[in-house]
């Protein structure tokens, strides 16, 4: 068992290392998981079989299959779509989008939209313009009905839920977290407010640096069952037990924005505490039963059954686009009010730009972070949900565009692909605005 | 880790022991998992939290919650319902059913239908008469949209798939298994035919006696990831790898019926091999997209991603009833032919009664086994899918009745509840025939 755990950690670290190293990434065209035979056959060949316990599920190019089959690897709970009708997304497909060309921000040569998608390991892409599908494509193991792990795009669903509860007066952003969750009184969250949790300015000690084996992310992942636990593991049994062990970081600057996934699980805990419902129940009641979703979604759970608010959502690209479209329309979808406009306004207002700038996201100049959303503060009012390996909901209100994208980039960090994909998204939006 | 594995095994053995011991079973009314607080709260209390790794998920009364949340405990793959309309089951509910009284076959006092349901830890019950819901009730953690583990009811879906492939000429029942799966040539399946697998007359050595720690069922469960693996586990990594280790039983009488779950996984393997599709894809294509199912189903997978054909299906009670209704209607549903009548005829014909009688199922006199279905050979032509802890699809063609039932009886073996539930099912069928 110890050996398989080590392998799992090595696989994850290799993935992180690629993100930081200068080595050329693998050839995207050669990484189609179906062509490569990953999990194909009856049964698949042993060397093309993905396992969770040895970490092979998280090793590129197996990830191109795993990300599209997450609940086959990790237990997950249900997000029911209800028994209502599917809200069909009208189609107005445009052949001119594929060839839209743009200049990457990294000094690379001009490329087209379709080149950018392929080169960046896209698994699924849906582009809505004024609520209609103008472009849609699936790669590798994906299809319109296939659910993909959303990684940290999940956080924006949770942040939106949180802001909805604020609007309803059920959650006070100025209150201390421990007012709702006394269990955190001896942790680094003792003095932290709800607003600080929602905006990731908590000042807790939690490093998300995969390349450092002493990072808190490792204990966190084991507590949450995201990674196998070593033999004799006696650490925290859940995300929430882990959160109780988190310390205050004496070196954290007051009010600093630091992207720490554990904060989202604390927000998830707050949401559950004030509603006495599970995250799955809430996502079903608030979004899945109301947005005419095509499929039930799922959300990964930790070994104690708590949903992984920081990154566990498993859903289809079209359903992700529906959620984005609702946000673009200030909380309305299909003529129904899903959430108050004030919630979207609060999110779109963004966080403190100075504070964000100090966090060093070179690919995101002028951006800020608010309610678990990334806010560009640009001339189009773009805001986005973002997850590692390329997952995103990109919302451009001025261009009336929503882009939902799943990917399995070998690099975890979006900093690697942002210089290509952000200009690509903008080019499509500009093009659609013009004609 | 070793301790938690031992706990898991102890929990399972305790469950099996209850099945055999004379001790009075726990009070059903006092075992409502919601009332008891199992997995209730944000988060649930530690002593009311269900874990897979320590076996607590399989300990009564936690099972009353676990059986209704199986994919939250074990990874499972998708069975897509497609994007067609739900085939609504017409409703013609009858208040007179609750009070139908009958005489249990165990010498117990006369009881009513509702008393029998409650006393036998029913989680969900749907009764169809001429295709209409005449009785429907949910208990504890269940609701119409909640999916429950079907245990060995799964086998009948797989057996039906198998017989469909026979009808299509894709699977030859007279052929040897190794003609399709050469990987089994050194196992106890070397000389076994497809028909023998389908009817569980394979003569392999595989004891399903939970109370004996040397039973093959334990290695099988660990290989398939149904139970946690001990530290340093180096045994088979999947159901199929396990199947290759199964030996011929020198003591098995020729042609003897022996209920051995591994046979269903071999049938699943055969089905995958001749179709080159997964079980989940086939169940979706053949049944879920065609029967107007209300919800996607899931099926538990082993750590290598192979579906647990022997017992992994997770579905709603109504969808289980739809499948039963299609079987009652000789393969037709909603006016559409789902499978040829010849397939149902073959199943209903049953297996060899003499052979079955020698297997010693005292509660099932005159029954036989065919294509992973239990066939009563009675005057109503009753046949049934059956899973441990009370899961069933009971089909009475003469009375035009289908009963779909989920339960979480503390006793695994249906032999314990059959003397009550089989007369109860018959009493309801007789009642509905009369008026």
PDB file of N, CA, C and O in Angstrom, chain B residues 98-166:
ATOM      1  N   UNK B  98     -53.443  -1.819   1.636  1.00  0.00           N
ATOM      2  CA  UNK B  98     -52.713  -1.754   2.909  1.00  0.00           C
ATOM      3  C   UNK B  98     -53.172  -2.825   3.898  1.00  0.00           C
ATOM      4  O   UNK B  98     -52.360  -3.426   4.606  1.00  0.00           O
ATOM      5  N   UNK B  99     -54.464  -3.056   3.922  1.00  0.00           N
ATOM      6  CA  UNK B  99     -55.000  -3.945   4.936  1.00  0.00           C
ATOM      7  C   UNK B  99     -55.169  -5.396   4.520  1.00  0.00           C
ATOM      8  O   UNK B  99     -55.689  -6.212   5.294  1.00  0.00           O
ATOM      9  N   UNK B 100     -54.723  -5.748   3.340  1.00  0.00           N
ATOM     10  CA  UNK B 100     -54.830  -7.153   2.905  1.00  0.00           C
ATOM     11  C   UNK B 100     -54.125  -8.050   3.924  1.00  0.00           C
ATOM     12  O   UNK B 100     -52.975  -7.789   4.272  1.00  0.00           O
ATOM     13  N   UNK B 101     -54.812  -9.052   4.384  1.00  0.00           N
ATOM     14  CA  UNK B 101     -54.166  -9.895   5.399  1.00  0.00           C
ATOM     15  C   UNK B 101     -53.809 -11.254   4.808  1.00  0.00           C
ATOM     16  O   UNK B 101     -54.413 -11.709   3.823  1.00  0.00           O
ATOM     17  N   UNK B 102     -52.816 -11.856   5.408  1.00  0.00           N
ATOM     18  CA  UNK B 102     -52.338 -13.144   4.897  1.00  0.00           C
ATOM     19  C   UNK B 102     -51.702 -13.919   6.039  1.00  0.00           C
ATOM     20  O   UNK B 102     -51.405 -13.372   7.111  1.00  0.00           O
ATOM     21  N   UNK B 103     -51.476 -15.182   5.764  1.00  0.00           N
ATOM     22  CA  UNK B 103     -50.901 -16.085   6.760  1.00  0.00           C
ATOM     23  C   UNK B 103     -49.434 -16.352   6.388  1.00  0.00           C
ATOM     24  O   UNK B 103     -49.168 -16.945   5.349  1.00  0.00           O
ATOM     25  N   UNK B 104     -48.491 -15.909   7.198  1.00  0.00           N
ATOM     26  CA  UNK B 104     -47.084 -16.218   6.893  1.00  0.00           C
ATOM     27  C   UNK B 104     -46.845 -17.725   6.855  1.00  0.00           C
ATOM     28  O   UNK B 104     -47.580 -18.488   7.495  1.00  0.00           O
ATOM     29  N   UNK B 105     -45.848 -18.131   6.113  1.00  0.00           N
ATOM     30  CA  UNK B 105     -45.558 -19.558   5.946  1.00  0.00           C
ATOM     31  C   UNK B 105     -44.719 -20.113   7.092  1.00  0.00           C
ATOM     32  O   UNK B 105     -44.379 -21.292   7.101  1.00  0.00           O
ATOM     33  N   UNK B 106     -44.362 -19.257   8.025  1.00  0.00           N
ATOM     34  CA  UNK B 106     -43.505 -19.713   9.130  1.00  0.00           C
ATOM     35  C   UNK B 106     -44.299 -19.994  10.393  1.00  0.00           C
ATOM     36  O   UNK B 106     -43.735 -20.060  11.490  1.00  0.00           O
ATOM     37  N   UNK B 107     -45.610 -20.085  10.260  1.00  0.00           N
ATOM     38  CA  UNK B 107     -46.430 -20.363  11.442  1.00  0.00           C
ATOM     39  C   UNK B 107     -46.770 -19.122  12.241  1.00  0.00           C
ATOM     40  O   UNK B 107     -47.462 -19.206  13.260  1.00  0.00           O
ATOM     41  N   UNK B 108     -46.288 -17.971  11.794  1.00  0.00           N
ATOM     42  CA  UNK B 108     -46.577 -16.727  12.507  1.00  0.00           C
ATOM     43  C   UNK B 108     -48.035 -16.339  12.369  1.00  0.00           C
ATOM     44  O   UNK B 108     -48.768 -16.892  11.549  1.00  0.00           O
ATOM     45  N   UNK B 109     -48.429 -15.355  13.180  1.00  0.00           N
ATOM     46  CA  UNK B 109     -49.823 -14.898  13.185  1.00  0.00           C
ATOM     47  C   UNK B 109     -50.153 -14.199  11.870  1.00  0.00           C
ATOM     48  O   UNK B 109     -49.272 -13.658  11.201  1.00  0.00           O
ATOM     49  N   UNK B 110     -51.414 -14.208  11.518  1.00  0.00           N
ATOM     50  CA  UNK B 110     -51.905 -13.463  10.361  1.00  0.00           C
ATOM     51  C   UNK B 110     -51.459 -12.015  10.478  1.00  0.00           C
ATOM     52  O   UNK B 110     -51.469 -11.441  11.564  1.00  0.00           O
ATOM     53  N   UNK B 111     -51.039 -11.449   9.361  1.00  0.00           N
ATOM     54  CA  UNK B 111     -50.660 -10.033   9.385  1.00  0.00           C
ATOM     55  C   UNK B 111     -51.121  -9.344   8.109  1.00  0.00           C
ATOM     56  O   UNK B 111     -51.526 -10.010   7.152  1.00  0.00           O
ATOM     57  N   UNK B 112     -51.080  -8.015   8.146  1.00  0.00           N
ATOM     58  CA  UNK B 112     -51.497  -7.261   6.967  1.00  0.00           C
ATOM     59  C   UNK B 112     -50.285  -6.925   6.092  1.00  0.00           C
ATOM     60  O   UNK B 112     -49.142  -6.983   6.541  1.00  0.00           O
ATOM     61  N   UNK B 113     -50.585  -6.530   4.861  1.00  0.00           N
ATOM     62  CA  UNK B 113     -49.561  -6.097   3.901  1.00  0.00           C
ATOM     63  C   UNK B 113     -48.671  -5.022   4.510  1.00  0.00           C
ATOM     64  O   UNK B 113     -47.452  -5.147   4.502  1.00  0.00           O
ATOM     65  N   UNK B 114     -49.277  -3.995   5.089  1.00  0.00           N
ATOM     66  CA  UNK B 114     -48.447  -2.903   5.629  1.00  0.00           C
ATOM     67  C   UNK B 114     -47.645  -3.346   6.843  1.00  0.00           C
ATOM     68  O   UNK B 114     -46.530  -2.881   7.055  1.00  0.00           O
ATOM     69  N   UNK B 115     -48.221  -4.242   7.623  1.00  0.00           N
ATOM     70  CA  UNK B 115     -47.442  -4.778   8.753  1.00  0.00           C
ATOM     71  C   UNK B 115     -46.238  -5.561   8.237  1.00  0.00           C
ATOM     72  O   UNK B 115     -45.137  -5.450   8.775  1.00  0.00           O
ATOM     73  N   UNK B 116     -46.442  -6.321   7.185  1.00  0.00           N
ATOM     74  CA  UNK B 116     -45.341  -7.116   6.623  1.00  0.00           C
ATOM     75  C   UNK B 116     -44.235  -6.223   6.076  1.00  0.00           C
ATOM     76  O   UNK B 116     -43.041  -6.483   6.275  1.00  0.00           O
ATOM     77  N   UNK B 117     -44.638  -5.154   5.410  1.00  0.00           N
ATOM     78  CA  UNK B 117     -43.635  -4.235   4.856  1.00  0.00           C
ATOM     79  C   UNK B 117     -42.798  -3.622   5.966  1.00  0.00           C
ATOM     80  O   UNK B 117     -41.561  -3.619   5.902  1.00  0.00           O
ATOM     81  N   UNK B 118     -43.480  -3.119   6.983  1.00  0.00           N
ATOM     82  CA  UNK B 118     -42.764  -2.442   8.073  1.00  0.00           C
ATOM     83  C   UNK B 118     -41.897  -3.426   8.849  1.00  0.00           C
ATOM     84  O   UNK B 118     -40.746  -3.130   9.188  1.00  0.00           O
ATOM     85  N   UNK B 119     -42.445  -4.611   9.111  1.00  0.00           N
ATOM     86  CA  UNK B 119     -41.718  -5.588   9.926  1.00  0.00           C
ATOM     87  C   UNK B 119     -40.485  -6.128   9.219  1.00  0.00           C
ATOM     88  O   UNK B 119     -39.594  -6.684   9.856  1.00  0.00           O
ATOM     89  N   UNK B 120     -40.452  -5.966   7.903  1.00  0.00           N
ATOM     90  CA  UNK B 120     -39.335  -6.524   7.147  1.00  0.00           C
ATOM     91  C   UNK B 120     -38.448  -5.441   6.529  1.00  0.00           C
ATOM     92  O   UNK B 120     -37.831  -5.650   5.497  1.00  0.00           O
ATOM     93  N   UNK B 121     -38.415  -4.289   7.227  1.00  0.00           N
ATOM     94  CA  UNK B 121     -37.428  -3.250   6.917  1.00  0.00           C
ATOM     95  C   UNK B 121     -37.501  -2.767   5.485  1.00  0.00           C
ATOM     96  O   UNK B 121     -36.483  -2.554   4.823  1.00  0.00           O
ATOM     97  N   UNK B 122     -38.715  -2.592   4.988  1.00  0.00           N
ATOM     98  CA  UNK B 122     -38.894  -2.112   3.631  1.00  0.00           C
ATOM     99  C   UNK B 122     -38.410  -0.664   3.517  1.00  0.00           C
ATOM    100  O   UNK B 122     -38.678   0.166   4.388  1.00  0.00           O
ATOM    101  N   UNK B 123     -37.683  -0.379   2.445  1.00  0.00           N
ATOM    102  CA  UNK B 123     -37.233   0.990   2.165  1.00  0.00           C
ATOM    103  C   UNK B 123     -38.104   1.642   1.092  1.00  0.00           C
ATOM    104  O   UNK B 123     -38.333   2.845   1.129  1.00  0.00           O
ATOM    105  N   UNK B 124     -38.548   0.845   0.132  1.00  0.00           N
ATOM    106  CA  UNK B 124     -39.389   1.378  -0.954  1.00  0.00           C
ATOM    107  C   UNK B 124     -40.189   0.244  -1.541  1.00  0.00           C
ATOM    108  O   UNK B 124     -39.695  -0.888  -1.642  1.00  0.00           O
ATOM    109  N   UNK B 125     -41.428   0.547  -1.920  1.00  0.00           N
ATOM    110  CA  UNK B 125     -42.287  -0.475  -2.510  1.00  0.00           C
ATOM    111  C   UNK B 125     -43.178   0.156  -3.577  1.00  0.00           C
ATOM    112  O   UNK B 125     -43.760   1.220  -3.350  1.00  0.00           O
ATOM    113  N   UNK B 126     -43.183  -0.472  -4.731  1.00  0.00           N
ATOM    114  CA  UNK B 126     -44.064  -0.039  -5.816  1.00  0.00           C
ATOM    115  C   UNK B 126     -44.797  -1.283  -6.306  1.00  0.00           C
ATOM    116  O   UNK B 126     -44.157  -2.287  -6.649  1.00  0.00           O
ATOM    117  N   UNK B 127     -46.133  -1.228  -6.315  1.00  0.00           N
ATOM    118  CA  UNK B 127     -46.922  -2.336  -6.842  1.00  0.00           C
ATOM    119  C   UNK B 127     -47.649  -1.860  -8.096  1.00  0.00           C
ATOM    120  O   UNK B 127     -48.383  -0.864  -8.048  1.00  0.00           O
ATOM    121  N   UNK B 128     -47.412  -2.560  -9.199  1.00  0.00           N
ATOM    122  CA  UNK B 128     -48.125  -2.267 -10.445  1.00  0.00           C
ATOM    123  C   UNK B 128     -49.176  -3.348 -10.694  1.00  0.00           C
ATOM    124  O   UNK B 128     -48.900  -4.540 -10.502  1.00  0.00           O
ATOM    125  N   UNK B 129     -50.358  -2.911 -11.098  1.00  0.00           N
ATOM    126  CA  UNK B 129     -51.366  -3.861 -11.545  1.00  0.00           C
ATOM    127  C   UNK B 129     -51.805  -3.419 -12.939  1.00  0.00           C
ATOM    128  O   UNK B 129     -52.238  -2.279 -13.118  1.00  0.00           O
ATOM    129  N   UNK B 130     -51.643  -4.293 -13.896  1.00  0.00           N
ATOM    130  CA  UNK B 130     -51.899  -3.935 -15.302  1.00  0.00           C
ATOM    131  C   UNK B 130     -51.170  -2.649 -15.694  1.00  0.00           C
ATOM    132  O   UNK B 130     -51.733  -1.782 -16.356  1.00  0.00           O
ATOM    133  N   UNK B 131     -49.947  -2.504 -15.173  1.00  0.00           N
ATOM    134  CA  UNK B 131     -49.105  -1.377 -15.548  1.00  0.00           C
ATOM    135  C   UNK B 131     -49.372  -0.081 -14.808  1.00  0.00           C
ATOM    136  O   UNK B 131     -48.700   0.922 -15.055  1.00  0.00           O
ATOM    137  N   UNK B 132     -50.354  -0.098 -13.912  1.00  0.00           N
ATOM    138  CA  UNK B 132     -50.652   1.124 -13.159  1.00  0.00           C
ATOM    139  C   UNK B 132     -50.191   0.978 -11.717  1.00  0.00           C
ATOM    140  O   UNK B 132     -50.290  -0.107 -11.123  1.00  0.00           O
ATOM    141  N   UNK B 133     -49.709   2.078 -11.156  1.00  0.00           N
ATOM    142  CA  UNK B 133     -49.287   2.039  -9.754  1.00  0.00           C
ATOM    143  C   UNK B 133     -50.536   1.962  -8.873  1.00  0.00           C
ATOM    144  O   UNK B 133     -51.338   2.900  -8.843  1.00  0.00           O
ATOM    145  N   UNK B 134     -50.668   0.850  -8.184  1.00  0.00           N
ATOM    146  CA  UNK B 134     -51.807   0.719  -7.269  1.00  0.00           C
ATOM    147  C   UNK B 134     -51.381   0.927  -5.824  1.00  0.00           C
ATOM    148  O   UNK B 134     -52.204   1.188  -4.952  1.00  0.00           O
ATOM    149  N   UNK B 135     -50.075   0.828  -5.577  1.00  0.00           N
ATOM    150  CA  UNK B 135     -49.570   1.009  -4.213  1.00  0.00           C
ATOM    151  C   UNK B 135     -48.111   1.448  -4.307  1.00  0.00           C
ATOM    152  O   UNK B 135     -47.335   0.878  -5.075  1.00  0.00           O
ATOM    153  N   UNK B 136     -47.757   2.463  -3.534  1.00  0.00           N
ATOM    154  CA  UNK B 136     -46.380   2.968  -3.565  1.00  0.00           C
ATOM    155  C   UNK B 136     -46.080   3.596  -2.215  1.00  0.00           C
ATOM    156  O   UNK B 136     -46.882   4.372  -1.690  1.00  0.00           O
ATOM    157  N   UNK B 137     -44.938   3.263  -1.651  1.00  0.00           N
ATOM    158  CA  UNK B 137     -44.611   3.833  -0.335  1.00  0.00           C
ATOM    159  C   UNK B 137     -43.094   3.857  -0.147  1.00  0.00           C
ATOM    160  O   UNK B 137     -42.387   2.958  -0.607  1.00  0.00           O
ATOM    161  N   UNK B 138     -42.640   4.909   0.511  1.00  0.00           N
ATOM    162  CA  UNK B 138     -41.203   5.063   0.787  1.00  0.00           C
ATOM    163  C   UNK B 138     -40.989   5.232   2.285  1.00  0.00           C
ATOM    164  O   UNK B 138     -41.786   5.873   2.959  1.00  0.00           O
ATOM    165  N   UNK B 139     -39.928   4.662   2.777  1.00  0.00           N
ATOM    166  CA  UNK B 139     -39.627   4.682   4.208  1.00  0.00           C
ATOM    167  C   UNK B 139     -38.247   5.312   4.426  1.00  0.00           C
ATOM    168  O   UNK B 139     -37.389   5.275   3.543  1.00  0.00           O
ATOM    169  N   UNK B 140     -38.051   5.792   5.645  1.00  0.00           N
ATOM    170  CA  UNK B 140     -36.711   6.204   6.081  1.00  0.00           C
ATOM    171  C   UNK B 140     -36.037   7.188   5.151  1.00  0.00           C
ATOM    172  O   UNK B 140     -36.530   8.286   4.926  1.00  0.00           O
ATOM    173  N   UNK B 141     -34.906   6.792   4.572  1.00  0.00           N
ATOM    174  CA  UNK B 141     -34.094   7.700   3.752  1.00  0.00           C
ATOM    175  C   UNK B 141     -34.536   7.737   2.299  1.00  0.00           C
ATOM    176  O   UNK B 141     -33.918   8.409   1.487  1.00  0.00           O
ATOM    177  N   UNK B 142     -35.613   7.025   1.969  1.00  0.00           N
ATOM    178  CA  UNK B 142     -35.991   6.876   0.558  1.00  0.00           C
ATOM    179  C   UNK B 142     -37.058   7.873   0.109  1.00  0.00           C
ATOM    180  O   UNK B 142     -37.867   8.346   0.887  1.00  0.00           O
ATOM    181  N   UNK B 143     -37.059   8.140  -1.185  1.00  0.00           N
ATOM    182  CA  UNK B 143     -38.088   8.951  -1.843  1.00  0.00           C
ATOM    183  C   UNK B 143     -38.231   8.395  -3.257  1.00  0.00           C
ATOM    184  O   UNK B 143     -37.406   7.569  -3.675  1.00  0.00           O
ATOM    185  N   UNK B 144     -39.234   8.837  -4.014  1.00  0.00           N
ATOM    186  CA  UNK B 144     -39.382   8.292  -5.376  1.00  0.00           C
ATOM    187  C   UNK B 144     -38.122   8.483  -6.226  1.00  0.00           C
ATOM    188  O   UNK B 144     -37.842   7.680  -7.106  1.00  0.00           O
ATOM    189  N   UNK B 145     -37.379   9.552  -5.980  1.00  0.00           N
ATOM    190  CA  UNK B 145     -36.201   9.783  -6.823  1.00  0.00           C
ATOM    191  C   UNK B 145     -34.914   9.216  -6.239  1.00  0.00           C
ATOM    192  O   UNK B 145     -33.861   9.307  -6.866  1.00  0.00           O
ATOM    193  N   UNK B 146     -34.980   8.619  -5.053  1.00  0.00           N
ATOM    194  CA  UNK B 146     -33.761   8.085  -4.447  1.00  0.00           C
ATOM    195  C   UNK B 146     -33.393   6.739  -5.057  1.00  0.00           C
ATOM    196  O   UNK B 146     -34.237   5.876  -5.224  1.00  0.00           O
ATOM    197  N   UNK B 147     -32.116   6.623  -5.378  1.00  0.00           N
ATOM    198  CA  UNK B 147     -31.632   5.353  -5.917  1.00  0.00           C
ATOM    199  C   UNK B 147     -31.116   4.475  -4.780  1.00  0.00           C
ATOM    200  O   UNK B 147     -30.439   4.954  -3.875  1.00  0.00           O
ATOM    201  N   UNK B 148     -31.418   3.200  -4.883  1.00  0.00           N
ATOM    202  CA  UNK B 148     -31.085   2.224  -3.833  1.00  0.00           C
ATOM    203  C   UNK B 148     -30.219   1.144  -4.464  1.00  0.00           C
ATOM    204  O   UNK B 148     -30.359   0.841  -5.640  1.00  0.00           O
ATOM    205  N   UNK B 149     -29.332   0.566  -3.686  1.00  0.00           N
ATOM    206  CA  UNK B 149     -28.544  -0.546  -4.223  1.00  0.00           C
ATOM    207  C   UNK B 149     -29.473  -1.758  -4.408  1.00  0.00           C
ATOM    208  O   UNK B 149     -30.246  -2.100  -3.514  1.00  0.00           O
ATOM    209  N   UNK B 150     -29.386  -2.366  -5.568  1.00  0.00           N
ATOM    210  CA  UNK B 150     -30.288  -3.481  -5.890  1.00  0.00           C
ATOM    211  C   UNK B 150     -29.702  -4.822  -5.492  1.00  0.00           C
ATOM    212  O   UNK B 150     -30.372  -5.850  -5.610  1.00  0.00           O
ATOM    213  N   UNK B 151     -28.454  -4.828  -5.029  1.00  0.00           N
ATOM    214  CA  UNK B 151     -27.783  -6.082  -4.699  1.00  0.00           C
ATOM    215  C   UNK B 151     -27.959  -7.070  -5.873  1.00  0.00           C
ATOM    216  O   UNK B 151     -27.799  -6.668  -7.008  1.00  0.00           O
ATOM    217  N   UNK B 152     -28.313  -8.317  -5.589  1.00  0.00           N
ATOM    218  CA  UNK B 152     -28.318  -9.323  -6.660  1.00  0.00           C
ATOM    219  C   UNK B 152     -29.492  -9.238  -7.620  1.00  0.00           C
ATOM    220  O   UNK B 152     -29.566 -10.021  -8.569  1.00  0.00           O
ATOM    221  N   UNK B 153     -30.401  -8.300  -7.397  1.00  0.00           N
ATOM    222  CA  UNK B 153     -31.406  -8.031  -8.436  1.00  0.00           C
ATOM    223  C   UNK B 153     -30.672  -7.654  -9.726  1.00  0.00           C
ATOM    224  O   UNK B 153     -31.140  -7.924 -10.833  1.00  0.00           O
ATOM    225  N   UNK B 154     -29.495  -7.045  -9.569  1.00  0.00           N
ATOM    226  CA  UNK B 154     -28.614  -6.731 -10.696  1.00  0.00           C
ATOM    227  C   UNK B 154     -28.441  -7.934 -11.624  1.00  0.00           C
ATOM    228  O   UNK B 154     -28.425  -7.798 -12.852  1.00  0.00           O
ATOM    229  N   UNK B 155     -28.272  -9.107 -11.008  1.00  0.00           N
ATOM    230  CA  UNK B 155     -27.989 -10.315 -11.804  1.00  0.00           C
ATOM    231  C   UNK B 155     -29.049 -10.552 -12.876  1.00  0.00           C
ATOM    232  O   UNK B 155     -28.736 -11.008 -13.974  1.00  0.00           O
ATOM    233  N   UNK B 156     -30.316 -10.270 -12.538  1.00  0.00           N
ATOM    234  CA  UNK B 156     -31.384 -10.559 -13.495  1.00  0.00           C
ATOM    235  C   UNK B 156     -31.325  -9.614 -14.695  1.00  0.00           C
ATOM    236  O   UNK B 156     -31.701 -10.000 -15.806  1.00  0.00           O
ATOM    237  N   UNK B 157     -30.878  -8.391 -14.473  1.00  0.00           N
ATOM    238  CA  UNK B 157     -30.663  -7.482 -15.611  1.00  0.00           C
ATOM    239  C   UNK B 157     -29.564  -8.046 -16.515  1.00  0.00           C
ATOM    240  O   UNK B 157     -29.671  -8.031 -17.745  1.00  0.00           O
ATOM    241  N   UNK B 158     -28.506  -8.553 -15.903  1.00  0.00           N
ATOM    242  CA  UNK B 158     -27.368  -9.081 -16.659  1.00  0.00           C
ATOM    243  C   UNK B 158     -27.771 -10.364 -17.390  1.00  0.00           C
ATOM    244  O   UNK B 158     -27.436 -10.564 -18.565  1.00  0.00           O
ATOM    245  N   UNK B 159     -28.522 -11.223 -16.682  1.00  0.00           N
ATOM    246  CA  UNK B 159     -28.990 -12.464 -17.302  1.00  0.00           C
ATOM    247  C   UNK B 159     -29.891 -12.186 -18.503  1.00  0.00           C
ATOM    248  O   UNK B 159     -29.826 -12.878 -19.521  1.00  0.00           O
ATOM    249  N   UNK B 160     -30.723 -11.155 -18.363  1.00  0.00           N
ATOM    250  CA  UNK B 160     -31.604 -10.780 -19.471  1.00  0.00           C
ATOM    251  C   UNK B 160     -30.793 -10.273 -20.661  1.00  0.00           C
ATOM    252  O   UNK B 160     -31.041 -10.646 -21.808  1.00  0.00           O
ATOM    253  N   UNK B 161     -29.816  -9.427 -20.382  1.00  0.00           N
ATOM    254  CA  UNK B 161     -28.898  -8.966 -21.441  1.00  0.00           C
ATOM    255  C   UNK B 161     -28.263 -10.163 -22.136  1.00  0.00           C
ATOM    256  O   UNK B 161     -28.187 -10.216 -23.367  1.00  0.00           O
ATOM    257  N   UNK B 162     -27.807 -11.112 -21.327  1.00  0.00           N
ATOM    258  CA  UNK B 162     -27.155 -12.293 -21.878  1.00  0.00           C
ATOM    259  C   UNK B 162     -28.086 -13.063 -22.811  1.00  0.00           C
ATOM    260  O   UNK B 162     -27.709 -13.430 -23.932  1.00  0.00           O
ATOM    261  N   UNK B 163     -29.321 -13.269 -22.358  1.00  0.00           N
ATOM    262  CA  UNK B 163     -30.288 -14.020 -23.174  1.00  0.00           C
ATOM    263  C   UNK B 163     -30.658 -13.243 -24.442  1.00  0.00           C
ATOM    264  O   UNK B 163     -30.928 -13.823 -25.494  1.00  0.00           O
ATOM    265  N   UNK B 164     -30.655 -11.916 -24.366  1.00  0.00           N
ATOM    266  CA  UNK B 164     -30.885 -11.089 -25.562  1.00  0.00           C
ATOM    267  C   UNK B 164     -29.774 -11.315 -26.581  1.00  0.00           C
ATOM    268  O   UNK B 164     -30.023 -11.425 -27.793  1.00  0.00           O
ATOM    269  N   UNK B 165     -28.534 -11.377 -26.097  1.00  0.00           N
ATOM    270  CA  UNK B 165     -27.404 -11.594 -27.009  1.00  0.00           C
ATOM    271  C   UNK B 165     -27.443 -12.992 -27.601  1.00  0.00           C
ATOM    272  O   UNK B 165     -27.020 -13.211 -28.746  1.00  0.00           O
ATOM    273  N   UNK B 166     -27.955 -13.950 -26.825  1.00  0.00           N
ATOM    274  CA  UNK B 166     -28.154 -15.299 -27.366  1.00  0.00           C
ATOM    275  C   UNK B 166     -29.159 -15.230 -28.510  1.00  0.00           C
ATOM    276  O   UNK B 166     -28.932 -15.763 -29.595  1.00  0.00           O
TER     277      UNK B 166
END
